[in-house]
Tab-separated table of C-alpha atoms in Angstrom:
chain	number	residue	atom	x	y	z
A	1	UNK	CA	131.711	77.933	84.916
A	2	UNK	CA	133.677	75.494	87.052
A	3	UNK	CA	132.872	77.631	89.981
A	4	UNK	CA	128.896	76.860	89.090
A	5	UNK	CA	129.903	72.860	88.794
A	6	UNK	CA	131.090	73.049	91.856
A	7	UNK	CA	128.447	74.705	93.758
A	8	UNK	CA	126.109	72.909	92.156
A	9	UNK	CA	125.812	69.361	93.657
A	10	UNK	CA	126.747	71.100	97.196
A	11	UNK	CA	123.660	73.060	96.874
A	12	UNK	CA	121.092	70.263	95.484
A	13	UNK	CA	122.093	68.263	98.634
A	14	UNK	CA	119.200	70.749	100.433
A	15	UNK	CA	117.212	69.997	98.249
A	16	UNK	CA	115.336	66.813	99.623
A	17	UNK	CA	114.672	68.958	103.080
A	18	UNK	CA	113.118	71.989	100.354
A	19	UNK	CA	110.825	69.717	99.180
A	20	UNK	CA	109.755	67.589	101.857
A	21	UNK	CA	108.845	70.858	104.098
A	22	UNK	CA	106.859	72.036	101.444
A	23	UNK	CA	104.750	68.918	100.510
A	24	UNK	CA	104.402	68.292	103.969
A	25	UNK	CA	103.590	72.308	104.886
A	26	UNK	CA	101.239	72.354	101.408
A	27	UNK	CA	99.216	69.854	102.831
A	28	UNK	CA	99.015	70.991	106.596
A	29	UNK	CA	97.920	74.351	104.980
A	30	UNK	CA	95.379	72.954	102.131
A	31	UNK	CA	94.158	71.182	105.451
A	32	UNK	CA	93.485	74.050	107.378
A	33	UNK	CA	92.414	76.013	104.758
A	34	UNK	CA	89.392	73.629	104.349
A	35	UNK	CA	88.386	73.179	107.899
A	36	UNK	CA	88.744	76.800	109.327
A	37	UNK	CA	86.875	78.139	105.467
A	38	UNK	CA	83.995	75.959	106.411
A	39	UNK	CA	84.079	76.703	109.842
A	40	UNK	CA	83.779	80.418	109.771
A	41	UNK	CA	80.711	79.820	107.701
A	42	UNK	CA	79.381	77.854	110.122
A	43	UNK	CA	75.593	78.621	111.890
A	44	UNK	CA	77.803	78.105	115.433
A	45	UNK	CA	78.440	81.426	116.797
A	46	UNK	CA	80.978	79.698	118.903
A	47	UNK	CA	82.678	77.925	115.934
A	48	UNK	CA	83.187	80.768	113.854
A	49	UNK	CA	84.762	83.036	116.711
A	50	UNK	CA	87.167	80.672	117.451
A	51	UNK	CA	88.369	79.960	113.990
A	52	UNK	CA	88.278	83.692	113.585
A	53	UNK	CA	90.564	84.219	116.111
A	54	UNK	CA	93.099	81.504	114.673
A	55	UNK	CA	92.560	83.333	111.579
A	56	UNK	CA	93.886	86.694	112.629
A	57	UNK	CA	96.546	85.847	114.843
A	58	UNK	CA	98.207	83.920	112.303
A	59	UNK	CA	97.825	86.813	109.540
A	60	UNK	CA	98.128	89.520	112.028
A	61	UNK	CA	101.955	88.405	112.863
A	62	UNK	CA	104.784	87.706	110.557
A	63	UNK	CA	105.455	83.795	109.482
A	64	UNK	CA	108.838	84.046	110.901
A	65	UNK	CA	107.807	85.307	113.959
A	66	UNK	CA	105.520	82.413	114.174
A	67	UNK	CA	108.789	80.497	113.501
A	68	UNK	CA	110.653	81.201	115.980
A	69	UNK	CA	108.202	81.362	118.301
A	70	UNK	CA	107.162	77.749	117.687
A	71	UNK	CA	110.999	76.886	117.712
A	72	UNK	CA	111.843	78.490	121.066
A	73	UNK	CA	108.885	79.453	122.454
A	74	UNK	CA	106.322	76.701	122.804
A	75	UNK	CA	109.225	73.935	124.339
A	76	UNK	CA	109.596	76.529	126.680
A	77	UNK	CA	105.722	77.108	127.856
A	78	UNK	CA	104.055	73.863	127.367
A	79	UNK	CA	106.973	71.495	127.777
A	80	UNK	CA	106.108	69.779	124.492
A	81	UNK	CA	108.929	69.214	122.402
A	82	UNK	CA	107.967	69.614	118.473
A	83	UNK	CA	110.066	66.383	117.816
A	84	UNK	CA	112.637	68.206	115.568
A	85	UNK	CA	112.660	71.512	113.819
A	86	UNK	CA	111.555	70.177	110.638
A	87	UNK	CA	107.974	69.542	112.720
A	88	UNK	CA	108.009	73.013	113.985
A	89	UNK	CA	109.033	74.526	110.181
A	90	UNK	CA	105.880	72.732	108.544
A	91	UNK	CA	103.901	73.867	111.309
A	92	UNK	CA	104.485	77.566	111.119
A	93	UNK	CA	104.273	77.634	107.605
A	94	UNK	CA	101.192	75.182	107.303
A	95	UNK	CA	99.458	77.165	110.022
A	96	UNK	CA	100.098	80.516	108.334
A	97	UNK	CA	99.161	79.901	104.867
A	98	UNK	CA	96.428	77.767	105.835
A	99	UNK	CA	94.576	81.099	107.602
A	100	UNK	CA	95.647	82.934	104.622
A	101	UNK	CA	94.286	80.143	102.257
A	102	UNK	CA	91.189	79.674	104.749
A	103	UNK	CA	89.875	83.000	103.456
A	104	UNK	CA	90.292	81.797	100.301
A	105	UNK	CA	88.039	78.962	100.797
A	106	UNK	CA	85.648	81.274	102.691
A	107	UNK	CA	85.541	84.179	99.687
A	108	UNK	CA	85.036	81.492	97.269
A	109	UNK	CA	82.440	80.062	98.939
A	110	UNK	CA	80.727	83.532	99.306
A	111	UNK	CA	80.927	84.498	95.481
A	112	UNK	CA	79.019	81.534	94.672
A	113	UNK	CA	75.856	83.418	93.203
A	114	UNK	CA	73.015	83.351	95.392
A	115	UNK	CA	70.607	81.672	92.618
A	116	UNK	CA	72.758	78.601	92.904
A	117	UNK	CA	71.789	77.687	96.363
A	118	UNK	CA	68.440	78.932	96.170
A	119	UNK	CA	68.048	76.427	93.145
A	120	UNK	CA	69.516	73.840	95.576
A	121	UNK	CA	66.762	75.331	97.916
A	122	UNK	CA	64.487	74.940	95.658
A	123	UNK	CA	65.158	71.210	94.531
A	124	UNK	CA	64.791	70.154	98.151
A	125	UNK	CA	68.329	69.591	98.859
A	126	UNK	CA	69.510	69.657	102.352
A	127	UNK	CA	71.867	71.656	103.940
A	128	UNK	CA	75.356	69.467	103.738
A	129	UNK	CA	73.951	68.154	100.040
A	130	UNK	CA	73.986	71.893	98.475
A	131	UNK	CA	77.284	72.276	99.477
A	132	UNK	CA	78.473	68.963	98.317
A	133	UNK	CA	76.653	69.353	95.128
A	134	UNK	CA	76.098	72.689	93.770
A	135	UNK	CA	78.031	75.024	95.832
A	136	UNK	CA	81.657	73.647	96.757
A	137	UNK	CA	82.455	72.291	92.840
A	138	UNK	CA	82.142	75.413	91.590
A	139	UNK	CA	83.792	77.397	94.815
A	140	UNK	CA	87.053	74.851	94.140
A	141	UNK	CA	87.040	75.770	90.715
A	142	UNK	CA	87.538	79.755	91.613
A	143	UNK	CA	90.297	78.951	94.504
A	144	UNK	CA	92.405	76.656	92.231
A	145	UNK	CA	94.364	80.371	90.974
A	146	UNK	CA	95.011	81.439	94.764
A	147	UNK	CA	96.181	77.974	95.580
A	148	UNK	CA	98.412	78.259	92.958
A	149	UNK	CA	100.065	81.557	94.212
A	150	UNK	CA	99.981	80.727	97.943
A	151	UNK	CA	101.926	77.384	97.385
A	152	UNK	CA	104.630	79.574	95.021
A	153	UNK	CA	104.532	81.886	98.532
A	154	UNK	CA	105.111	78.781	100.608
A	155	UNK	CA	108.059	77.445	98.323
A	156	UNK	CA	109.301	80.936	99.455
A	157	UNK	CA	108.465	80.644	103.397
A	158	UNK	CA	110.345	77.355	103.064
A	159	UNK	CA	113.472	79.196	102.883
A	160	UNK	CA	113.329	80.634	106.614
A	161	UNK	CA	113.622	77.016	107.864
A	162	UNK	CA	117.602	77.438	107.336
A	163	UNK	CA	117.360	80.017	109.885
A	164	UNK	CA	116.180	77.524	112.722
A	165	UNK	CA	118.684	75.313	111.334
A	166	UNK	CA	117.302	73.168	108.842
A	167	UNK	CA	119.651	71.882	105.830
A	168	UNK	CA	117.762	73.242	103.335
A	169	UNK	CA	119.143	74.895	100.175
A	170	UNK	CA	119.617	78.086	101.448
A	171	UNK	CA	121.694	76.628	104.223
A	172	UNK	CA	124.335	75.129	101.981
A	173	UNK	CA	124.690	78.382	100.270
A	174	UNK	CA	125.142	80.070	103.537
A	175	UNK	CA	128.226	77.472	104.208
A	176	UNK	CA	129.766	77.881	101.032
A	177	UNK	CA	129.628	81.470	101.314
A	178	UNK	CA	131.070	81.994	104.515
A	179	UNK	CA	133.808	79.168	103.434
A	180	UNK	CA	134.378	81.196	100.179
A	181	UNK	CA	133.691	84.766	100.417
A	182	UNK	CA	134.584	85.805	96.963
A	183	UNK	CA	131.589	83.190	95.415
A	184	UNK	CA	128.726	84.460	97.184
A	185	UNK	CA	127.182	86.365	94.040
A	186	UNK	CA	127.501	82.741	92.169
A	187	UNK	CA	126.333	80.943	95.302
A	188	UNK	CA	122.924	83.229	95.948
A	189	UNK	CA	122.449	83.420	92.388
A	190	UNK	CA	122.249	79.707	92.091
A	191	UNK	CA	120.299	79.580	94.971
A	192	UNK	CA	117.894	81.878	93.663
A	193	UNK	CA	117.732	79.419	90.584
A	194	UNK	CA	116.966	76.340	92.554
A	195	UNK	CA	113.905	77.901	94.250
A	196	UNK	CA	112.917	79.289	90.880
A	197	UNK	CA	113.098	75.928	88.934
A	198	UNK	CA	110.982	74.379	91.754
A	199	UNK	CA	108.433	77.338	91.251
A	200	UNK	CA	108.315	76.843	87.144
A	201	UNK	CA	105.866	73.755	87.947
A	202	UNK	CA	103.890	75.604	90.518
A	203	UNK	CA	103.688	78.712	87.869
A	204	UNK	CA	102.847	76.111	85.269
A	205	UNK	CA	99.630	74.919	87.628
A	206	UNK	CA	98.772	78.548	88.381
A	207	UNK	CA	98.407	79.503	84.790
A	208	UNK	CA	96.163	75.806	83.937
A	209	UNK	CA	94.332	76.704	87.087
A	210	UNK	CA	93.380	80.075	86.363
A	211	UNK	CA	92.250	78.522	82.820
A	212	UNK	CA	89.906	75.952	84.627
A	213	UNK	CA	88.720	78.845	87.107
A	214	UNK	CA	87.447	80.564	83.737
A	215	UNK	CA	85.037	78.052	83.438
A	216	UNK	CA	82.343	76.055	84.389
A	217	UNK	CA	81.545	78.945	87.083
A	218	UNK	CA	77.596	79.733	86.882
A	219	UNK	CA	77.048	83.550	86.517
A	220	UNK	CA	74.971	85.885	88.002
B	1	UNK	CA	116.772	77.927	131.200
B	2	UNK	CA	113.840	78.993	132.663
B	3	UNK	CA	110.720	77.125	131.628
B	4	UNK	CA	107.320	79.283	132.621
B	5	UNK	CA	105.987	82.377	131.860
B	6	UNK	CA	107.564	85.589	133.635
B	7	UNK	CA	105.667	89.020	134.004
B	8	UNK	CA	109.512	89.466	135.312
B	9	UNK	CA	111.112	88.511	132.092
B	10	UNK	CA	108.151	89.881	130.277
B	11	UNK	CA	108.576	93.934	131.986
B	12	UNK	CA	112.034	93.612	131.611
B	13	UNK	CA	112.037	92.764	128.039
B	14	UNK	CA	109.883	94.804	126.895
B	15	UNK	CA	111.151	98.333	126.473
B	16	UNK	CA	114.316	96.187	125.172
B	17	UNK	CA	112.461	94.631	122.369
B	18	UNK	CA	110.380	98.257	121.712
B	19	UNK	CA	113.624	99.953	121.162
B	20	UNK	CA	113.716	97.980	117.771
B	21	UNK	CA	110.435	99.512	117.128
B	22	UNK	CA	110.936	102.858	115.189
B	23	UNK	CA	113.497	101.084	113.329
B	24	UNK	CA	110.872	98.186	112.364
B	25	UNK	CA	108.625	101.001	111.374
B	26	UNK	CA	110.385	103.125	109.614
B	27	UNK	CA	112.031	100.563	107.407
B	28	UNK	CA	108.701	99.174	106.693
B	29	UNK	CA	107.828	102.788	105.105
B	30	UNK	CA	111.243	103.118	103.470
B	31	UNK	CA	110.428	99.842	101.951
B	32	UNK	CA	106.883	100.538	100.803
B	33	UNK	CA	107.978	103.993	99.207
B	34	UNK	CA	110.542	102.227	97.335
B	35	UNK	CA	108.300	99.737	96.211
B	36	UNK	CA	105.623	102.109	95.336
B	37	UNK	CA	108.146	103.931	92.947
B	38	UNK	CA	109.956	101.237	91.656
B	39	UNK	CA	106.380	99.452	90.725
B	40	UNK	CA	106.124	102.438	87.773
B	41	UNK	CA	109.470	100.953	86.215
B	42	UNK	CA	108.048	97.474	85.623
B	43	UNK	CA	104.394	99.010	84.694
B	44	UNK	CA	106.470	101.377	82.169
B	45	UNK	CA	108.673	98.344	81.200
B	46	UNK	CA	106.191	96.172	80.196
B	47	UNK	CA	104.278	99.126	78.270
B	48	UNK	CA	107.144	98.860	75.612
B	49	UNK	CA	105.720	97.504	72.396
B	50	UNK	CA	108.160	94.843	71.689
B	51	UNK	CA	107.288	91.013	72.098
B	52	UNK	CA	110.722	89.994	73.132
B	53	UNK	CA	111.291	92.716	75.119
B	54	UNK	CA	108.233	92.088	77.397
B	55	UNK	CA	108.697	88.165	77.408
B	56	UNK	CA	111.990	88.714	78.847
B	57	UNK	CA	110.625	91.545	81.367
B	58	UNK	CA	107.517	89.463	82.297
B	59	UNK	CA	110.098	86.830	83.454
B	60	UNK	CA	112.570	88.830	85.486
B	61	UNK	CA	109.567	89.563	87.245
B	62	UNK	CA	108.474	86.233	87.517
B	63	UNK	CA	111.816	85.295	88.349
B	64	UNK	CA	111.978	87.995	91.295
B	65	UNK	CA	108.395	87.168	92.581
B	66	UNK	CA	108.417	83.319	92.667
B	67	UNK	CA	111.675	83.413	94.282
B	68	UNK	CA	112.405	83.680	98.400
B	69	UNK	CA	113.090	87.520	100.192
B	70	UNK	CA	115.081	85.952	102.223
B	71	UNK	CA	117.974	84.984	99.932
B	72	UNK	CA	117.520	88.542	97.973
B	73	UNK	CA	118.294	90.039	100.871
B	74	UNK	CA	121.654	87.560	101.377
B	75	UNK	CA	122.019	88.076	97.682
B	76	UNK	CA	122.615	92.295	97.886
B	77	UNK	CA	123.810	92.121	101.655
B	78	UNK	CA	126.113	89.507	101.209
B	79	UNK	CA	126.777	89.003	97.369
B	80	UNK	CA	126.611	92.411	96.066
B	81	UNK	CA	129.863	94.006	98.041
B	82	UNK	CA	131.855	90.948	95.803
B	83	UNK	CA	130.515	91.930	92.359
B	84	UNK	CA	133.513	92.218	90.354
B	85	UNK	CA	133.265	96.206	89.249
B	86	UNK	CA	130.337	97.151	90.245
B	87	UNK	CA	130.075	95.818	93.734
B	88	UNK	CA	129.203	98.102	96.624
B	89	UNK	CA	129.196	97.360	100.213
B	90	UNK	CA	125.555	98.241	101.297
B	91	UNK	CA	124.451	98.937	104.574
B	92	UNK	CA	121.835	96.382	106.176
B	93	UNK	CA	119.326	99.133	105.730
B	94	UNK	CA	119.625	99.525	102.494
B	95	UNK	CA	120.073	96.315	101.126
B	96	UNK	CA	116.563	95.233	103.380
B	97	UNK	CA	115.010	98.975	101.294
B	98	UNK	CA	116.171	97.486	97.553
B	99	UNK	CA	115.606	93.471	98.360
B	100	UNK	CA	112.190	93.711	99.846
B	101	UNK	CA	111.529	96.799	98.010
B	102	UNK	CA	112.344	95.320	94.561
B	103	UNK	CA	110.438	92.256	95.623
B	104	UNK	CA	107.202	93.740	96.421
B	105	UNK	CA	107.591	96.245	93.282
B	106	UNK	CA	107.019	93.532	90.824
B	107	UNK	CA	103.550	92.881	92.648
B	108	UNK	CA	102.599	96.281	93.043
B	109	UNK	CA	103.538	96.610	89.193
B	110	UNK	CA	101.010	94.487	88.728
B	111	UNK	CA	98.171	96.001	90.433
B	112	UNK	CA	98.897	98.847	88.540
B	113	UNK	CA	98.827	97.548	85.266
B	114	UNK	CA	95.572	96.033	86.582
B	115	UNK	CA	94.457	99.294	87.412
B	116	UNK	CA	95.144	100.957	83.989
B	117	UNK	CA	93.960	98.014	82.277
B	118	UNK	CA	90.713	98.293	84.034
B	119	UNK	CA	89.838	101.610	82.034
B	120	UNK	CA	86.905	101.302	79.472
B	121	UNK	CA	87.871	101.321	76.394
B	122	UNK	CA	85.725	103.965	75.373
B	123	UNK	CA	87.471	106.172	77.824
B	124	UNK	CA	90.314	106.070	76.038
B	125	UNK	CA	89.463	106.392	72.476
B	126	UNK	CA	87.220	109.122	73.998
B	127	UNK	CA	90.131	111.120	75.087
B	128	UNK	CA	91.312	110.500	71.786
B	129	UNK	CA	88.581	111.875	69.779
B	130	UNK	CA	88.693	115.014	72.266
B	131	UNK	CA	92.162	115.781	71.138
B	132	UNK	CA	93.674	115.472	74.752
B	133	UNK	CA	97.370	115.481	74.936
B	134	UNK	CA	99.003	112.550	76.076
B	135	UNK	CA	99.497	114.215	79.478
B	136	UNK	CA	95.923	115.616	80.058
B	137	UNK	CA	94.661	111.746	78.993
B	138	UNK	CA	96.583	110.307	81.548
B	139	UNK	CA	96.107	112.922	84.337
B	140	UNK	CA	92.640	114.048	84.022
B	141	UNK	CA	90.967	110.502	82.339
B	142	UNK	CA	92.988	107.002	82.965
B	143	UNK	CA	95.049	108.122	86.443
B	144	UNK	CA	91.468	109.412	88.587
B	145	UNK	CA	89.841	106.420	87.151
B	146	UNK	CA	92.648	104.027	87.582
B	147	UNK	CA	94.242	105.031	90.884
B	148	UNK	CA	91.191	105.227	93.708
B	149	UNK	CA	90.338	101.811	92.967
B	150	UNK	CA	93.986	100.215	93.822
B	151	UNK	CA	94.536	101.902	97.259
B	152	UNK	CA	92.819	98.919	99.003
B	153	UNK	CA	95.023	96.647	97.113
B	154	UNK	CA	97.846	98.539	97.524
B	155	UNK	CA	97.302	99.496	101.586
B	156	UNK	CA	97.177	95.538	101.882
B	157	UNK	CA	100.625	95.500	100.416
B	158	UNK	CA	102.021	98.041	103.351
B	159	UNK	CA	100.737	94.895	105.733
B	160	UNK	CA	102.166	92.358	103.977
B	161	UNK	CA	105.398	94.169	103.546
B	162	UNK	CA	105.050	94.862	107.600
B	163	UNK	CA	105.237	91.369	107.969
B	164	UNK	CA	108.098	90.521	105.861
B	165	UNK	CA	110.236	93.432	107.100
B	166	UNK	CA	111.539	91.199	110.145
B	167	UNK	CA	113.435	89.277	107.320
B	168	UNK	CA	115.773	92.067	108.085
B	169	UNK	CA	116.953	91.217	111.262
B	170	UNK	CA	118.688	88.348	109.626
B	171	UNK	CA	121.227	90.664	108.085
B	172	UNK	CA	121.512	92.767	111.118
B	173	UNK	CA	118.671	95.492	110.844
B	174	UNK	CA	117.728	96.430	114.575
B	175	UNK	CA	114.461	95.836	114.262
B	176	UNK	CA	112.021	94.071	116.693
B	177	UNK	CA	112.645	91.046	116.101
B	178	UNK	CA	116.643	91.157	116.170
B	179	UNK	CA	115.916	92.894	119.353
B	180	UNK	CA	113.681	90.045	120.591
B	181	UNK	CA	116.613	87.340	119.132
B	182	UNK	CA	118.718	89.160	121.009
B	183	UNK	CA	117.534	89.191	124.140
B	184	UNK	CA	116.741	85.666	123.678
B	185	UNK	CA	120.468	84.965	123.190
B	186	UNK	CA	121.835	86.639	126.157
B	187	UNK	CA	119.035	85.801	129.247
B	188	UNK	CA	118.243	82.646	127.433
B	189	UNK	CA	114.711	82.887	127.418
B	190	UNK	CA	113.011	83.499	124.274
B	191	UNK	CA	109.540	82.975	125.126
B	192	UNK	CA	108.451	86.645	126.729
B	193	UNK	CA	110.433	88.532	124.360
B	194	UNK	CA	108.894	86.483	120.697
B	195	UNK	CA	105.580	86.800	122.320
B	196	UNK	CA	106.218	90.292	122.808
B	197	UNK	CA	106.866	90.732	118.738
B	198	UNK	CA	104.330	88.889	118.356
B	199	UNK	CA	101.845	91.062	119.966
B	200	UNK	CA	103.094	93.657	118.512
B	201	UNK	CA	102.661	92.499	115.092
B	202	UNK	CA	98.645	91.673	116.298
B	203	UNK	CA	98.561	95.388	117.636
B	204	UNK	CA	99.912	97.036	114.908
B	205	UNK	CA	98.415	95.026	111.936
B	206	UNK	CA	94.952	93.956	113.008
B	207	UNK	CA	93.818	97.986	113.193
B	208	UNK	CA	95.043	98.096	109.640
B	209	UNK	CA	93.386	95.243	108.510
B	210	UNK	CA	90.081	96.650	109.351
B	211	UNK	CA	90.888	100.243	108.118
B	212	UNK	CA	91.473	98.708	104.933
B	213	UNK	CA	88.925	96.977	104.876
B	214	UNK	CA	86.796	99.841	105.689
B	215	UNK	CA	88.427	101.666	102.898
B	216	UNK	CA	87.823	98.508	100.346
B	217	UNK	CA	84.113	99.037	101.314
B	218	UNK	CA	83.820	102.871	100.374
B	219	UNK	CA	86.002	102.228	97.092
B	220	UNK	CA	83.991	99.749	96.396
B	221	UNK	CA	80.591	101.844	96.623
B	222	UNK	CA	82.215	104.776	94.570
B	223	UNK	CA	83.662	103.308	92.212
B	224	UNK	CA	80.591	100.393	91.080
B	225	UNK	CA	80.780	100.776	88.000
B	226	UNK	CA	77.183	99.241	87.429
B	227	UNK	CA	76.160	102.255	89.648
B	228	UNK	CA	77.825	104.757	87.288
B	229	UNK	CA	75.702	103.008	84.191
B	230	UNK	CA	72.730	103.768	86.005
């Protein structure tokens, strides 16, 4: 018990860099997720190549290869320097789960029954004001469960950001560890905690948001 | 330091980094095999009529999946040999098979349950009224129905878990990627030798991708089940 007091405050000291790379990766990715979704729908043949390609490169190789690769790779070949490794960990992780979450957007989109924008069609609506209005409300509604999970899966990628030297939580437990071998099972264990107790509000939102998703979807 | 591009760097790197390979590969397989089996425990565990029981088993899961690979993997390489009584040094190998294994069970546990839960009713109290035995139900009714549709589902997993397995190298598997990292370390140029992973990663996941896909497609037109009303 005064082994777990101990550890404690050491290991909430990582917690401001947990958060902050997530917020600001969460938003990089919700970003992307928007753009390249409506931009592989797009009537440009050009367009939706190109965001296909940023699609599958990013889900064709692992997030921490994208990591370190951004870390050590692209100061090398362009010459640009990231600013810090905290700009290179939101990167990598925004850029990865946005591709993931772009298909998201795109899928939803898709399963919007046809009827819907014929209707629009049918109304007169343009092009841009059936999305606006008929089609993207109820495509948001039907992501808002996926979001969920792929933010919880983010929370998660957040963690490799110790490895490119980040303070993060996991990095404190790492020191402690190695300063106090016989504590690692308490160490990880409360480590493993932290990162749950910052998913139990993301969980939370899933479950609300696969409630919502349940409704208000038009049918068939 | 060198700051360009090298084909130099880049040949010489290369079979370097591909030594990792069969190692990457094969621990990706160990891993999904595990996860595969170990995906029946939870499915069986949360079968067990008891509230309490599967409150506290749907949370262990939760707790398992909502929480980072990466420090499950510290946890049993690093933790686990100081267990008092039960602690057991574990090779990196195996602690990468039972973290990432154990994490990816508890979502493949899931698409199972999905799977059985996806059975008409009828089709069970029609194996019922047939007098089937509980093992004739489950292997000539629920399992055909219930498996063929999850093999898309579950073939996306052996990607995923592809791309998690270089988590590994962090606790010393020689994979790819701690070939790559090392390299990197001792000519002190990271660039080829990432890009190299990374290609391989495109190469080896990509062709997947679409085979699955493929497979999602003819799943999909076997199994409609508005085509089987008809």
């Amino acid at each position: 018990m005064n082994a777990i007091i101990e550890i404690f405050p050491q290991l909430a000291r990582g917690l401001q860099v947990t958060i902050t790379v997530l917020l600001a990766s969460a938003i990089l990715a919700y970003l992307m997720a928007f753009i390249a979704g409506l931009c592989r729908l797009s009537q440009s043949f050009f367009i939706r190549k190109f965001t296909g390609f940023y699609v599958e490169v990013f889900r064709g190789t692992s997030l921490i290869v994208q990591l370190f690769w951004l870390y050590y790779a692209i100061p090398m070949l362009f010459g640009i320097q990231l600013g810090s490794n905290w700009w290179a960990g939101v990167i990598a992780i925004g850029l990865n789960y946005g591709a993931y979450l772009s298909e998201v957007v795109r899928g939803s989109i898709l399963s919007v029954a046809n009827g819907q924008s014929e209707a629009a069609t049918a109304l007169n609506m343009s092009r841009f004001q059936r999305m606006r209005l008929v089609i993207f409300p109820q495509a948001v509604r039907m992501m808002l469960p996926e979001f969920g999970n792929y933010t919880i899966q983010m929370l998660k990628g957040t963690s490799l950001v110790s490895l490119i030297g980040m303070t993060d939580i996991l990095y404190y437990g790492d020191i402690i560890r190695s300063s106090n071998l016989s504590q690692a099972p308490i160490v990880y264990l409360l480590v493993l905690v932290f990162y749950f107790i910052l998913a139990l509000p993301l969980i939370w939102l899933t479950r609300k948001g696969e409630r919502i998703s349940k409704k208000g979807v038009a049918n068939g | 330091m060198n700051n360009n591009w090298s084909w130099e760097t880049f040949m010489d790197a290369l079979p370097f980094v591909l030594q990792g390979l069969w190692i990457t590969v094969s621990l990706t397989i160990t891993c999904y095999l595990f996860a595969l089996l170990f995906g029946f425990v939870w499915t069986f565990l949360r079968k067990v009529p008891n509230t309490f029981f599967n409150w506290v088993v749907t949370w262990i899961m939760e707790f398992i999946r909502s929480t980072p690979p990466l420090v499950q993997l510290f946890f049993l390489f690093y933790a686990w040999p100081m267990m008092p009584g039960i602690g057991v040094t574990l090779s990196p190998f195996t602690s990468a098979v039972l973290g990432l294994g154990i994490h990816f069970s508890t979502y493949i546990g899931e698409i199972y349950r999905s799977g059985i839960e996806s059975i008409d009713k009828g089709q069970w109290e029609a194996s019922k009224a047939l007098n089937f035995s509980t093992v004739d139900k489950w292997r000539k009714i629920i399992l055909p129905q219930a498996i063929p549709p999850t093999i898309p589902m579950l073939g996306n997993y052996f990607i995923i878990m592809f791309k998690e397995v270089p988590l590994a190298s962090t606790i010393g598997v020689a994979g790819i990627m701690l070939m790559a990292d090392s390299y990197g370390a001792q000519n002190w140029s990271y660039l080829e030798p990432l890009t190299i992973v990374g290609i391989l990663f495109l190469v080896l996941s990509y062709p997947s991708a679409v085979l699955i896909k493929k497979l999602e497609i003819k799943m999909n037109t076997r199994f409609d089940k508005n085509a089987a009303i008809k």
